[in-house]
PDB file of C-alpha atoms in Angstrom:
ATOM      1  CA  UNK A   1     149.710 147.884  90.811  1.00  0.00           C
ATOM      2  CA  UNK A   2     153.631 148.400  91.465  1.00  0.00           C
ATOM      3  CA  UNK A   3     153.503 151.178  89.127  1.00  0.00           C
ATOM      4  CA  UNK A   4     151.023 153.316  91.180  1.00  0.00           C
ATOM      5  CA  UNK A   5     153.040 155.387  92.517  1.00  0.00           C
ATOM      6  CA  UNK A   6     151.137 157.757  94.150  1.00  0.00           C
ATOM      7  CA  UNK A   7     149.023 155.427  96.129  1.00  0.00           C
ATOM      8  CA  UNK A   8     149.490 155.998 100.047  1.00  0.00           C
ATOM      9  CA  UNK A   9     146.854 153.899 101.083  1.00  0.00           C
ATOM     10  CA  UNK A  10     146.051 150.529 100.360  1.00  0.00           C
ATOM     11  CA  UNK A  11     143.574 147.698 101.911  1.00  0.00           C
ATOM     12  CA  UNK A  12     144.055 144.092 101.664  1.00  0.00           C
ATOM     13  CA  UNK A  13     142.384 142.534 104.441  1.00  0.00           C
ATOM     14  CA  UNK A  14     140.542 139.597 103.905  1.00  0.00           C
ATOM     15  CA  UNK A  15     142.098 137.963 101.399  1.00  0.00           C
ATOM     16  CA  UNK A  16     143.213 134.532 102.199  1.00  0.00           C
ATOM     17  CA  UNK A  17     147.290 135.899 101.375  1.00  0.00           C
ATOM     18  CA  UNK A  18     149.719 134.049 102.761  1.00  0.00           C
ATOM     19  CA  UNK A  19     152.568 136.412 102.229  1.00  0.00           C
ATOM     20  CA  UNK A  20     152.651 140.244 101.655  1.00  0.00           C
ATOM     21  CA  UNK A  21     152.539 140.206  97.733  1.00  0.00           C
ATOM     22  CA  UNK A  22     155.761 141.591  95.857  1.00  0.00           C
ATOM     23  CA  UNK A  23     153.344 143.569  93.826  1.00  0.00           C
ATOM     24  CA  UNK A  24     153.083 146.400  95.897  1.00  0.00           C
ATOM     25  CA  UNK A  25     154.072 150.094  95.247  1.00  0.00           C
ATOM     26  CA  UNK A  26     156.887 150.377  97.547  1.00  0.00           C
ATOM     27  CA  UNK A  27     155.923 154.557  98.557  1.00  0.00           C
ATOM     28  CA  UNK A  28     153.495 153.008 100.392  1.00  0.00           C
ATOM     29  CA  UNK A  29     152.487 154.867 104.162  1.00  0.00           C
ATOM     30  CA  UNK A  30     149.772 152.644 105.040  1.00  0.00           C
ATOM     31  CA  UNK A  31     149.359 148.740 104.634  1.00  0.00           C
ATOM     32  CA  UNK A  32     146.483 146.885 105.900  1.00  0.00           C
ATOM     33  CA  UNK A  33     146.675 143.203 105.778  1.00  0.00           C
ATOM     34  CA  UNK A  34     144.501 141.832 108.419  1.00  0.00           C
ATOM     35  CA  UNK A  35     142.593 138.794 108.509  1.00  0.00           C
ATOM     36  CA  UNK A  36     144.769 136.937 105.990  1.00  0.00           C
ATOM     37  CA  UNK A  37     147.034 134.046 106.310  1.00  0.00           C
ATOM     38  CA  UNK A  38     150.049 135.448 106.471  1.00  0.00           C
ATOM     39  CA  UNK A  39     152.555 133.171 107.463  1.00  0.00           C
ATOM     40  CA  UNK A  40     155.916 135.455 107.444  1.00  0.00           C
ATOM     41  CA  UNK A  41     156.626 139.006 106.611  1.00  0.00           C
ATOM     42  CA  UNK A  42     159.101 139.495 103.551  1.00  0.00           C
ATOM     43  CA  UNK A  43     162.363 141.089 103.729  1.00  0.00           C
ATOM     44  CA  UNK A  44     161.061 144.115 100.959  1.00  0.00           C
ATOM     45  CA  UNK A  45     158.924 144.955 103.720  1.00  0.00           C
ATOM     46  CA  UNK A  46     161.980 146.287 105.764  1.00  0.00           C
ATOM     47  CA  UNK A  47     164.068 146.697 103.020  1.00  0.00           C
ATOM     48  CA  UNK A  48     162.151 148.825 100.084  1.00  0.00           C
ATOM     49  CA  UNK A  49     159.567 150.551 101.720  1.00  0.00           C
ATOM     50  CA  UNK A  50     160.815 153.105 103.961  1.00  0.00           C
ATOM     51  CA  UNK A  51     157.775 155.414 103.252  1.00  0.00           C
ATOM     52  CA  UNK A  52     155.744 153.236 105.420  1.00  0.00           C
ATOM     53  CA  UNK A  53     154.082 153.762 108.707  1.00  0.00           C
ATOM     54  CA  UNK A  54     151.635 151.965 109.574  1.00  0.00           C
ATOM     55  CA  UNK A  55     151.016 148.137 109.173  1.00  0.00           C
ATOM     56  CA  UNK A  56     148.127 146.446 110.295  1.00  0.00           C
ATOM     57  CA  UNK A  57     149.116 142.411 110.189  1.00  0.00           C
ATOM     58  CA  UNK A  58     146.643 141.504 112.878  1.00  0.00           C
ATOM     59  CA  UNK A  59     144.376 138.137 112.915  1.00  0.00           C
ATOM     60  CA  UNK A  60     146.831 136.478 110.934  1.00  0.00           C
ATOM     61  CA  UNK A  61     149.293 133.669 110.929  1.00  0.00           C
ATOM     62  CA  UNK A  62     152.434 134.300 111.884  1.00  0.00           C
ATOM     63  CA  UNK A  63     154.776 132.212 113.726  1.00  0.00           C
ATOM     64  CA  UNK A  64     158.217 132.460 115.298  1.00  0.00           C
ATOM     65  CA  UNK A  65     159.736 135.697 115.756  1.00  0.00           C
ATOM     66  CA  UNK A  66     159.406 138.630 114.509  1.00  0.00           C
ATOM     67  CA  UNK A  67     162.424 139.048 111.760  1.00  0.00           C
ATOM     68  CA  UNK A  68     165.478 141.415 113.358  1.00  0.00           C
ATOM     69  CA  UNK A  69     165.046 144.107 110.749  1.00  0.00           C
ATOM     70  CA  UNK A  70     161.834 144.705 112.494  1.00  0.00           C
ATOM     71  CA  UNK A  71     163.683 146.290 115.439  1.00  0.00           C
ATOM     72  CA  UNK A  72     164.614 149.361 113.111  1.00  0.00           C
ATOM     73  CA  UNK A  73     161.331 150.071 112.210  1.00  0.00           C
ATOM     74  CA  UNK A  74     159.750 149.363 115.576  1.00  0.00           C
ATOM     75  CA  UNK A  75     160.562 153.060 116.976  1.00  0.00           C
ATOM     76  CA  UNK A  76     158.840 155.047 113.931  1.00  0.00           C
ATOM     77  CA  UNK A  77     156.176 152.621 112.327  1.00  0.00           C
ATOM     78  CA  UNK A  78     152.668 151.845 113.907  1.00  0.00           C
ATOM     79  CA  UNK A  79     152.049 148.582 113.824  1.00  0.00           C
ATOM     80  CA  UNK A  80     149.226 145.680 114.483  1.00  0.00           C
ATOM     81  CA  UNK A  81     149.424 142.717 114.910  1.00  0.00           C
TER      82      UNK A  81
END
């Protein structure tokens, strides 16, 4: 699936995932991963995947703060959670 490449969209809602998998093509603009069990966002998130814009992590897991690198995205990318 990393090697799609020209996928924009994808869905992965309502999958019992715990983390964001590493899988995922990185040109990404929207992610959808509500209603999981996402415990933590990982650092590619912030790091590799500065196509994205929107990223639904609603009804989910997550504890603690929200990781600093966040704060750079927070002014450009739409966000659930």
């Amino acid at each position: 699936i990393r090697n799609m490449t020209a996928l924009r969209d994808l869905r992965l809602s309502r999958n019992n995932f715990t983390t964001i998998p590493e899988c995922i093509p990185r040109g990404l603009h929207t992610l959808w991963m509500h209603s999981n069990r996402l415990t933590h966002l990982p650092a590619f998130l912030f790091y590799e995947m500065g196509a994205l814009q929107v990223l639904d992590i609603g009804h989910n897991c997550l504890t603690g703060a929200l990781p600093a690198e966040f704060g750079n995205m927070s002014s450009w990318l739409h966000w659930r959670h």
